[in-house]
PDB file of C-alpha atoms in Angstrom:
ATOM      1  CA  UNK A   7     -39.883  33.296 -50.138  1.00  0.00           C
ATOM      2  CA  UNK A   8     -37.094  34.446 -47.995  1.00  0.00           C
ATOM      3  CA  UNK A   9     -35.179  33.367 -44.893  1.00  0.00           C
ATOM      4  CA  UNK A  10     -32.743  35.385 -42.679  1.00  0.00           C
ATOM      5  CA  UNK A  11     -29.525  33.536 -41.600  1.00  0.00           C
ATOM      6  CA  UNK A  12     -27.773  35.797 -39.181  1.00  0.00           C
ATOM      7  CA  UNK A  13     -26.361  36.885 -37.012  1.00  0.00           C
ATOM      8  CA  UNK A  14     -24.812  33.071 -37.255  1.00  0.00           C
ATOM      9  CA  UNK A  15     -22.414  32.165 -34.112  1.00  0.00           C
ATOM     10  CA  UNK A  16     -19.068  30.815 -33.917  1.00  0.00           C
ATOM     11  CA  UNK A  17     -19.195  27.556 -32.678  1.00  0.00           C
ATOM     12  CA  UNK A  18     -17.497  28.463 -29.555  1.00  0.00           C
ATOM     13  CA  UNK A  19     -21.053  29.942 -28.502  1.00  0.00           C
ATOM     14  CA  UNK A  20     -23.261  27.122 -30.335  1.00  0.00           C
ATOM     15  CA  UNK A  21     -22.412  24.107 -31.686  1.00  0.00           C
ATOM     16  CA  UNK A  22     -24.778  24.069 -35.233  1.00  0.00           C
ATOM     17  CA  UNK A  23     -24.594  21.540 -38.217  1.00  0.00           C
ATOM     18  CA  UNK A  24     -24.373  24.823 -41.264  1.00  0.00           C
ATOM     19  CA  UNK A  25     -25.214  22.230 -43.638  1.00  0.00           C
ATOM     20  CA  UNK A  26     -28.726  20.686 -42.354  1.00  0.00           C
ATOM     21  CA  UNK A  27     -29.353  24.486 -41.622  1.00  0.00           C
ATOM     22  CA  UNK A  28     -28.675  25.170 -45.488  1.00  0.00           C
ATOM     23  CA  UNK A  29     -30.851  21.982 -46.632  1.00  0.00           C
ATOM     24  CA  UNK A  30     -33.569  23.231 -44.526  1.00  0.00           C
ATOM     25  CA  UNK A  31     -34.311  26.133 -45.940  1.00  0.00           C
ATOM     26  CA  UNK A  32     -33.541  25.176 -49.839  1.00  0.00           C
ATOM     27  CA  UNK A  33     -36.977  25.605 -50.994  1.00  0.00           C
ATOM     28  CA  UNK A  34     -36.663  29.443 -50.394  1.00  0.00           C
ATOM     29  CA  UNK A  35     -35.732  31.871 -53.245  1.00  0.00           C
ATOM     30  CA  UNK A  36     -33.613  34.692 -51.498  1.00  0.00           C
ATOM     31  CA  UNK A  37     -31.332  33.802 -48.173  1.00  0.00           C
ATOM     32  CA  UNK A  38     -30.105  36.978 -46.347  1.00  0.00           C
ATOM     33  CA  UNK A  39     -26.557  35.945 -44.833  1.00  0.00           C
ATOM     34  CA  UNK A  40     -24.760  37.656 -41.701  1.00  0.00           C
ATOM     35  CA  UNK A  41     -21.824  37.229 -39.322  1.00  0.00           C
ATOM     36  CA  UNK A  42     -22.247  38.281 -35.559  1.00  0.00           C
ATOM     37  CA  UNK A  43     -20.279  40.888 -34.433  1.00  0.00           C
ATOM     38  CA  UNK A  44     -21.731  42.435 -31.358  1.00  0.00           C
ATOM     39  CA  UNK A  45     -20.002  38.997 -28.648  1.00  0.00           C
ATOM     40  CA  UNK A  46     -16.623  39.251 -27.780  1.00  0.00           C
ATOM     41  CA  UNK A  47     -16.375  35.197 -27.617  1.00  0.00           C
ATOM     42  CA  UNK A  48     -16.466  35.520 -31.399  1.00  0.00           C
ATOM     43  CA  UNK A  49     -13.233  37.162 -31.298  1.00  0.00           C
ATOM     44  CA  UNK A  50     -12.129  34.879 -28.901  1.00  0.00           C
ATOM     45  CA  UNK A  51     -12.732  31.957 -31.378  1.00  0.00           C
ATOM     46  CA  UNK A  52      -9.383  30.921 -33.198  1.00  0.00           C
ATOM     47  CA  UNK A  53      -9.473  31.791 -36.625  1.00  0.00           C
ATOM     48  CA  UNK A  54     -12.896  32.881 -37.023  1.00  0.00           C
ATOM     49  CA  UNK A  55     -12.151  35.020 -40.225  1.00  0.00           C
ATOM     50  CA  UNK A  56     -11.586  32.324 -42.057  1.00  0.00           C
ATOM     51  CA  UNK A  57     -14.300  30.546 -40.240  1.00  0.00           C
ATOM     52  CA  UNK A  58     -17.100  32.975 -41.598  1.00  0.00           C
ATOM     53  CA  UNK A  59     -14.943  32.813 -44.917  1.00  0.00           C
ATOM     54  CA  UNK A  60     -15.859  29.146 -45.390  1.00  0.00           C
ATOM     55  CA  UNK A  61     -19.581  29.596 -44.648  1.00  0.00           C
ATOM     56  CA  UNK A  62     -19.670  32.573 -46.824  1.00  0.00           C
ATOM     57  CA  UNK A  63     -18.435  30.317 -49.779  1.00  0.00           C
ATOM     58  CA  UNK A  64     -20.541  27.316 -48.649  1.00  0.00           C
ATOM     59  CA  UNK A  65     -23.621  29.535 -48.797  1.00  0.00           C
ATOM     60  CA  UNK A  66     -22.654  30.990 -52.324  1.00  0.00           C
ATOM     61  CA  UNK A  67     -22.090  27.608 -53.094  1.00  0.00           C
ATOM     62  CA  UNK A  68     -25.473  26.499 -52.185  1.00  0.00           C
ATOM     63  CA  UNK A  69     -27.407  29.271 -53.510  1.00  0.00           C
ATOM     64  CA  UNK A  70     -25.562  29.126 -57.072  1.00  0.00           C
ATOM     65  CA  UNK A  71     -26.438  25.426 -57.412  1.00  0.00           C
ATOM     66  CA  UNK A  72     -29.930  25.912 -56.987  1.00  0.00           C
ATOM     67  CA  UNK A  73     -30.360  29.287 -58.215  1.00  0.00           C
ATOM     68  CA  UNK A  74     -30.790  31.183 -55.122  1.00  0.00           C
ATOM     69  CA  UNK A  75     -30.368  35.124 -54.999  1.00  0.00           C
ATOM     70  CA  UNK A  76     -28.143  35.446 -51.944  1.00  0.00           C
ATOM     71  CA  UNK A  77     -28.095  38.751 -50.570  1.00  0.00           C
ATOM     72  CA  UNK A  78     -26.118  40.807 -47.178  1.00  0.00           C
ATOM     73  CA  UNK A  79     -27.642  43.932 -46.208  1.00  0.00           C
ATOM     74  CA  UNK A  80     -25.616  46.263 -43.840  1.00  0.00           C
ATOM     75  CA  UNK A  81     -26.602  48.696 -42.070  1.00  0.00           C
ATOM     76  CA  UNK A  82     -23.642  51.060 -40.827  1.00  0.00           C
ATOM     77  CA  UNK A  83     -24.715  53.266 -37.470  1.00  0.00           C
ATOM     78  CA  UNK A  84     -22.519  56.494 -37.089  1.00  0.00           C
ATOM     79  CA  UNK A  85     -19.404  55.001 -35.260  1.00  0.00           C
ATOM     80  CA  UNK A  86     -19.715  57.483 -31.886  1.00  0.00           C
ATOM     81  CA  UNK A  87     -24.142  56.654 -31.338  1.00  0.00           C
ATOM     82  CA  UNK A  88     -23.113  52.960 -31.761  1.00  0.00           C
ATOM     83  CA  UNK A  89     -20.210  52.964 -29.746  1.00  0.00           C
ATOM     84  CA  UNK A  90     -22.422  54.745 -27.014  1.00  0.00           C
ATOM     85  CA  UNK A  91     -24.830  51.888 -27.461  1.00  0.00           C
ATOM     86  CA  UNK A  92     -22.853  49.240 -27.180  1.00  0.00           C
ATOM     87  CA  UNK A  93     -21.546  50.432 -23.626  1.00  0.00           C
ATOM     88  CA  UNK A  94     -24.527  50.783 -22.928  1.00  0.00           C
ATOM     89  CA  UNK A  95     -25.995  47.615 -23.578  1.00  0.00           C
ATOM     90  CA  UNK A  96     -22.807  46.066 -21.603  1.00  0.00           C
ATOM     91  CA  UNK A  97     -23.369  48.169 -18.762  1.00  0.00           C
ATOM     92  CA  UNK A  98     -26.646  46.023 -18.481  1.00  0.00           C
ATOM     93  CA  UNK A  99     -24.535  43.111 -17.622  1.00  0.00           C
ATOM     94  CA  UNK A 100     -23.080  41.511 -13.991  1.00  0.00           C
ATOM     95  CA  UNK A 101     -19.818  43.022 -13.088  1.00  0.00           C
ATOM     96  CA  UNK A 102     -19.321  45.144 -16.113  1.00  0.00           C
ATOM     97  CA  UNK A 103     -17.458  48.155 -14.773  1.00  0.00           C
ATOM     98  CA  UNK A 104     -15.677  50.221 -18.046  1.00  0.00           C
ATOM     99  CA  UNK A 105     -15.827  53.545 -17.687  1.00  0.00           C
ATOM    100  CA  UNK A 106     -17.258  55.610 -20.430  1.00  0.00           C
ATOM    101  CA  UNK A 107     -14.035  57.470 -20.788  1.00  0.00           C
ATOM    102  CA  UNK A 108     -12.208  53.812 -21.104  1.00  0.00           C
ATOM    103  CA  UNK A 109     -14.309  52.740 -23.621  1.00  0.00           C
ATOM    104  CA  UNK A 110     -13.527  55.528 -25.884  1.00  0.00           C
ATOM    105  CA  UNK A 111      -9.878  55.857 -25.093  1.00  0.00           C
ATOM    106  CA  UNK A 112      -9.711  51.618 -25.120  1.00  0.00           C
ATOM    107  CA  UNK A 113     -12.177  50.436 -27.569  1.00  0.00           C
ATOM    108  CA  UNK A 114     -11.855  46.973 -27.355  1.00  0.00           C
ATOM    109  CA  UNK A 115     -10.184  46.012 -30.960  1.00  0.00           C
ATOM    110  CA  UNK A 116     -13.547  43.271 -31.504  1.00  0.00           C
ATOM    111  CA  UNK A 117     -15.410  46.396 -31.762  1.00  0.00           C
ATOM    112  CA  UNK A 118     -15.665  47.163 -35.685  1.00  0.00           C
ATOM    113  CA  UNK A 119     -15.477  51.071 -36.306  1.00  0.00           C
ATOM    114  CA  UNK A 120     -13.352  51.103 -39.162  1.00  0.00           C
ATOM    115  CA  UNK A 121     -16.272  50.338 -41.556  1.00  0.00           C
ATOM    116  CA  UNK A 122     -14.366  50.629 -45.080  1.00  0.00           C
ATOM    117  CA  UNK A 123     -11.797  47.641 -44.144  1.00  0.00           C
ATOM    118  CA  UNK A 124     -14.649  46.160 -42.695  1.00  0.00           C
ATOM    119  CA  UNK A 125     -17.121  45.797 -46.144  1.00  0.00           C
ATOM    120  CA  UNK A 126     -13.388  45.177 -48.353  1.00  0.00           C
ATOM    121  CA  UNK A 127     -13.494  41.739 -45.839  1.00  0.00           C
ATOM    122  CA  UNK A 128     -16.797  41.324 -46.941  1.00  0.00           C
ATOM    123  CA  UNK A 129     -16.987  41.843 -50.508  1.00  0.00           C
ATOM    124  CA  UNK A 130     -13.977  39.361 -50.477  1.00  0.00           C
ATOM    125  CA  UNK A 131     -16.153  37.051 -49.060  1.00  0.00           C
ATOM    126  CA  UNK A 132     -19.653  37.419 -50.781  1.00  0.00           C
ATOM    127  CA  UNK A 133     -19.163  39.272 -53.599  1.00  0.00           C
ATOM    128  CA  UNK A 134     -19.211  43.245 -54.029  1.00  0.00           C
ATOM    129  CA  UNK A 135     -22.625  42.560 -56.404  1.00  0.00           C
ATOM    130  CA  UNK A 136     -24.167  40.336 -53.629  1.00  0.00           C
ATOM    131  CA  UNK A 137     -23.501  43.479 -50.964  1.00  0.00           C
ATOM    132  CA  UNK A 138     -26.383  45.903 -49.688  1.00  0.00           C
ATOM    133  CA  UNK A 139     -24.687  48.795 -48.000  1.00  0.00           C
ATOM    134  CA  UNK A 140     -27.275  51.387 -45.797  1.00  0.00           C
ATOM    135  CA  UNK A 141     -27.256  54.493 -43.322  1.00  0.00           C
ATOM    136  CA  UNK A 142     -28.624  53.290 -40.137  1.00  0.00           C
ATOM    137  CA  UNK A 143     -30.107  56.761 -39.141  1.00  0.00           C
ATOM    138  CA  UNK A 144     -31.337  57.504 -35.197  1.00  0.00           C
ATOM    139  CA  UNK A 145     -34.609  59.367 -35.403  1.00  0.00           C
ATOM    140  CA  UNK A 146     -37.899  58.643 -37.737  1.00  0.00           C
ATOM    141  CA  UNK A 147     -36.398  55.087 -39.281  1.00  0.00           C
ATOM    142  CA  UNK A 148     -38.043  51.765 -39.000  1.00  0.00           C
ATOM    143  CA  UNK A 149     -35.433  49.104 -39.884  1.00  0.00           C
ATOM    144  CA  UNK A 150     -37.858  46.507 -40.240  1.00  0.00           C
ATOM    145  CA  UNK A 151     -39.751  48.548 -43.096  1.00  0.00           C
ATOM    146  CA  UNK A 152     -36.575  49.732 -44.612  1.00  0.00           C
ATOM    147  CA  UNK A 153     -35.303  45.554 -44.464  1.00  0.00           C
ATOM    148  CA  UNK A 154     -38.462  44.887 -46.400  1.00  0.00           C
ATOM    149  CA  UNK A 155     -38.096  47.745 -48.925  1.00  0.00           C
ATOM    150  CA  UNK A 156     -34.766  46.642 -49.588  1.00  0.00           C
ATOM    151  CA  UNK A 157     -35.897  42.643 -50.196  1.00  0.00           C
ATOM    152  CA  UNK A 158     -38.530  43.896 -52.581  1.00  0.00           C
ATOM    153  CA  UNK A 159     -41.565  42.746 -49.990  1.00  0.00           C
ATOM    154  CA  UNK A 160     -44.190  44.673 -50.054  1.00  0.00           C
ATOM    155  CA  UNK A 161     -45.506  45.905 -46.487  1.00  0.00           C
ATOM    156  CA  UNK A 162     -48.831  45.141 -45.969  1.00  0.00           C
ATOM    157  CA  UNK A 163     -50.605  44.739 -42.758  1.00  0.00           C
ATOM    158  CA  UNK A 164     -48.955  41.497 -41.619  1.00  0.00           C
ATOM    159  CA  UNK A 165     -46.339  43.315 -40.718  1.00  0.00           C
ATOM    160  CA  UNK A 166     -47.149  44.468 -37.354  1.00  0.00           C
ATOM    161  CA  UNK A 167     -44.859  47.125 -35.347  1.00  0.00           C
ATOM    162  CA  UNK A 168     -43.826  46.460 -31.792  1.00  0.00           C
ATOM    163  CA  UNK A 169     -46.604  48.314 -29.325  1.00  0.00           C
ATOM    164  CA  UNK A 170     -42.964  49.183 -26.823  1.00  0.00           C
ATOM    165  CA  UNK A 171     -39.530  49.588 -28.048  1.00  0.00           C
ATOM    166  CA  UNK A 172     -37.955  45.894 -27.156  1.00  0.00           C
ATOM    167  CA  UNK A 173     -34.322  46.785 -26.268  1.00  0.00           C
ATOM    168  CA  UNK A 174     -34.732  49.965 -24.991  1.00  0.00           C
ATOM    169  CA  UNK A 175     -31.678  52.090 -24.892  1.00  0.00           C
ATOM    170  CA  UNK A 176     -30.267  53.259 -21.202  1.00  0.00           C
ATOM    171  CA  UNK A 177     -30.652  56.792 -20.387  1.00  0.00           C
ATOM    172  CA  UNK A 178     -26.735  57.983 -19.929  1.00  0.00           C
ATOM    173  CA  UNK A 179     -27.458  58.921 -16.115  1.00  0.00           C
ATOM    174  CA  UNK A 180     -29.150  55.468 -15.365  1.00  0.00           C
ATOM    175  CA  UNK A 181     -26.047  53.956 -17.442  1.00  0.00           C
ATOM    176  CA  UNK A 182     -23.620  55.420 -14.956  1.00  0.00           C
ATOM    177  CA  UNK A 183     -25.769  54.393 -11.893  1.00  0.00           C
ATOM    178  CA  UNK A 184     -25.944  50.831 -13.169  1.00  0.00           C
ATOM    179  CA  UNK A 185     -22.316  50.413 -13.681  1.00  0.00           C
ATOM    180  CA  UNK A 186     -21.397  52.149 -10.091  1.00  0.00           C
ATOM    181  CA  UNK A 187     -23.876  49.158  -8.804  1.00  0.00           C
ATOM    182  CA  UNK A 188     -22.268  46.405 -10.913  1.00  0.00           C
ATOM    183  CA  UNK A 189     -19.219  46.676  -8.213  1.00  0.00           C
ATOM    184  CA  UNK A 190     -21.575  46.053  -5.485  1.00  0.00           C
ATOM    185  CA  UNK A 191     -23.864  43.054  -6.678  1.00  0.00           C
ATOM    186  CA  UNK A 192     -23.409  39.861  -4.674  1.00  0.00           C
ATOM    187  CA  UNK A 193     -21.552  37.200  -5.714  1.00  0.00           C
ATOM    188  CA  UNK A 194     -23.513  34.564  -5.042  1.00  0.00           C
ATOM    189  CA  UNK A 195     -25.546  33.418  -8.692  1.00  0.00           C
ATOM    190  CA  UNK A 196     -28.944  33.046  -6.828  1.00  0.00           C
ATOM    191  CA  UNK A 197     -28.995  36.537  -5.080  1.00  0.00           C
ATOM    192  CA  UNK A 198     -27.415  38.191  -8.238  1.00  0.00           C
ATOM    193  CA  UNK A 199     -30.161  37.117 -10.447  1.00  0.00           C
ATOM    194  CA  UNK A 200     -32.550  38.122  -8.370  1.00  0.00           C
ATOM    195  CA  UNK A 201     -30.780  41.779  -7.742  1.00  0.00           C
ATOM    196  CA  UNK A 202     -29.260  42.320 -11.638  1.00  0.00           C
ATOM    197  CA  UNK A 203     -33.253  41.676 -12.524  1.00  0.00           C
ATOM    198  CA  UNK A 204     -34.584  44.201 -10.124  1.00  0.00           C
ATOM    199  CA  UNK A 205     -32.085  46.794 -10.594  1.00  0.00           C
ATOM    200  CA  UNK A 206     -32.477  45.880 -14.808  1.00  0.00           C
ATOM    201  CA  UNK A 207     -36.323  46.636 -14.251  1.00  0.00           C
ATOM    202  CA  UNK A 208     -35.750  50.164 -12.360  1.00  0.00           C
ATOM    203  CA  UNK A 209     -32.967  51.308 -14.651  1.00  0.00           C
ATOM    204  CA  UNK A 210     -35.247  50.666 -17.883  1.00  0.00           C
ATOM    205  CA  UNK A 211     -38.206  51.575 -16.171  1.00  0.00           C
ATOM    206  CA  UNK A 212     -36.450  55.080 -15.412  1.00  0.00           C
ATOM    207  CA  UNK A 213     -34.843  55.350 -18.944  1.00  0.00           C
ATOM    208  CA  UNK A 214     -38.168  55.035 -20.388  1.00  0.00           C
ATOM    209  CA  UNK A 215     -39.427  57.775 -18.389  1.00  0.00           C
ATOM    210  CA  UNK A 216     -36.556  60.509 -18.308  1.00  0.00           C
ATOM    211  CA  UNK A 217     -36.197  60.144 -22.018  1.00  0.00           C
ATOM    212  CA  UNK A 218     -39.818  61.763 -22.183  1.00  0.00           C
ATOM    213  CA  UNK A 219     -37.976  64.420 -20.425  1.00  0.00           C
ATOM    214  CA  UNK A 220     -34.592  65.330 -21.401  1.00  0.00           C
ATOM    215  CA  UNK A 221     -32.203  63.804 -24.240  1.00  0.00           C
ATOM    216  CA  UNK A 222     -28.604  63.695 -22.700  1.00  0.00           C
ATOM    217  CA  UNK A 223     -25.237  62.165 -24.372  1.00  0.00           C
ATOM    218  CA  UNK A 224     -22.542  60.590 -23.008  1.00  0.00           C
ATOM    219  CA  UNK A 225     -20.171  63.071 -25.129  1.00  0.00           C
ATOM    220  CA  UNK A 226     -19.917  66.869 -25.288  1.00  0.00           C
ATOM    221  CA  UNK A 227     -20.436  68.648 -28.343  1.00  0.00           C
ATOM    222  CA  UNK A 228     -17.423  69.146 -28.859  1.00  0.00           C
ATOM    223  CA  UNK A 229     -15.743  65.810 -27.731  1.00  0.00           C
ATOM    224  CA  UNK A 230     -18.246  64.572 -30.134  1.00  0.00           C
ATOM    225  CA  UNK A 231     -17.538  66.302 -33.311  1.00  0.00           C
ATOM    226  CA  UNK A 232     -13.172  65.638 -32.652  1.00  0.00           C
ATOM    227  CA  UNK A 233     -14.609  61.926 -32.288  1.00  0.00           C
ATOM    228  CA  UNK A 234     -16.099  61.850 -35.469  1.00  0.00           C
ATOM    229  CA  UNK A 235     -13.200  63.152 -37.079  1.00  0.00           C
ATOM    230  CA  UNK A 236     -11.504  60.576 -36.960  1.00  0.00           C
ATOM    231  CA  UNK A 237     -13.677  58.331 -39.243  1.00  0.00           C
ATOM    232  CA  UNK A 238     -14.419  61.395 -41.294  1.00  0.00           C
ATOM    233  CA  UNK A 239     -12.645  59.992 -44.601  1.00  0.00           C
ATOM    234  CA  UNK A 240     -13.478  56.602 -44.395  1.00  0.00           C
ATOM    235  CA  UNK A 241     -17.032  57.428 -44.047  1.00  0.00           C
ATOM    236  CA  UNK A 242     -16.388  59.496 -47.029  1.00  0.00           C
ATOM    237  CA  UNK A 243     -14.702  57.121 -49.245  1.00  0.00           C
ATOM    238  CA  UNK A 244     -17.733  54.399 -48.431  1.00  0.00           C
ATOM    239  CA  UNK A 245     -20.365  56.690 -49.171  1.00  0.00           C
ATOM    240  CA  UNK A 246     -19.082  57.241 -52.484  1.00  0.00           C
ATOM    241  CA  UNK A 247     -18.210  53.779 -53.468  1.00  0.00           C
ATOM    242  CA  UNK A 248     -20.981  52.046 -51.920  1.00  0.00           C
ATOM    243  CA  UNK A 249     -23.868  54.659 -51.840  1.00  0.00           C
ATOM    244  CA  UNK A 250     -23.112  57.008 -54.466  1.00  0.00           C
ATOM    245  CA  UNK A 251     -23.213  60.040 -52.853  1.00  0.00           C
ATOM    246  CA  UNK A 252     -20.919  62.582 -50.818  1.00  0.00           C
ATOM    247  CA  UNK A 253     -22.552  61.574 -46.801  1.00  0.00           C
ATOM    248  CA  UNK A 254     -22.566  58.438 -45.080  1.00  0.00           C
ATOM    249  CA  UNK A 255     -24.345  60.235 -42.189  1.00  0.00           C
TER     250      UNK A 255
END
């Protein structure tokens, strides 16, 4: 038996008592542990290194004393597809307005790309032994049969895929449509909600139709590839250290 702990808030999102959490799930024999990374506010949240330092001892703590395997999986997307999804998935929001070309030249510093420094924080904190490190890849990859694979469970038919994709990514064009329209949406909370849900419906709706169509990107080929570069030795140095071979990607 297993239970998934993550991605666990700071408490400037949610207030949660960590320790009833841990004593809840004590019967278990594996707990998968994770930070969240993808909310600004978390960031925002004085001294939340050390904050997810704590828990990260209090939950190696825990296991040890009752001989619990603790394990953290993570999975590392190639730094320019997730930094196109994560405008994306802001764009989705009232009032968000960044550019594409600001997001790249601006990346907000909450944004993780340098993955190396990244897993040396977190080997501090769990343990290098305790660390599962993984290629998220784009095409042909089911995460939740890969997470399984990796836990040792066995995928049977109780594991059920989605019928639809849940968080379906934005087409780029339908991106840049619903951030022009984020400047325009009224102000008023009542007649937003009911606007930012319409015009959520009709960009996803579209997405999920062009995409049958065409596959665009919000960077050239070229702008792409110089992009890359950049992360081009780290992503070297963690595939041999952490995956034992020459590619990350």
């Amino acid at each position: 038996t297993w239970v998934s702990i993550e991605p666990y808030p700071t408490p400037n999102i949610i207030e949660q008592d960590f320790e009833e959490i841990l004593n809840a799930v004590s019967f278990v024999d594996k707990i998968i542990f994770g930070r969240l990374h993808y909310n600004k506010l978390v960031s925002q949240y004085k001294g939340y290194k050390e904050y997810y330092n704590n828990l990260a001892s209090k939950v190696i703590k825990f296991c040890e004393e009752r001989n619990i395997e603790i394990k953290l999986i993570v999975y590392l997307r190639r730094q320019d597809y997730y930094l196109e999804s994560y405008w994306k998935q802001q764009i989705r929001k009232r009032g968000v307005t960044w550019t594409w070309k600001k997001m790249v030249k601006k990346t907000p510093k909450y944004i993780v790309l340098n993955y190396y420094e990244h897993l040396k924080e977190l080997a501090e904190e769990i343990g290098r032994k305790n660390m599962i490190v993984q290629s998220y890849h784009e095409e042909n990859f089911d995460l939740c049969v890969e997470f399984l694979h990796l836990l040792g469970i066995r995928h049977t038919e109780i594991f059920q895929p989605l019928e639809t994709k849940a968080n379906l990514s934005l087409n780029n064009n339908y991106a840049e449509i619903k951030r022009i329209l984020n400047r325009i949406l009224s102000e008023d909370p009542e007649q937003w909600g009911r606007e930012q849900k319409w015009l959520g419906k009709i960009v996803v709706d579209c997405s999920r139709e062009e995409k049958r169509q065409y596959e665009s990107s919000m960077f050239s080929t070229e702008d792409r590839q110089k992009y890359m570069e950049n992360f081009r030795e780290i992503n070297h140095r963690i595939a041999q250290e952490y995956l034992g071979c020459e590619d990350l990607f």
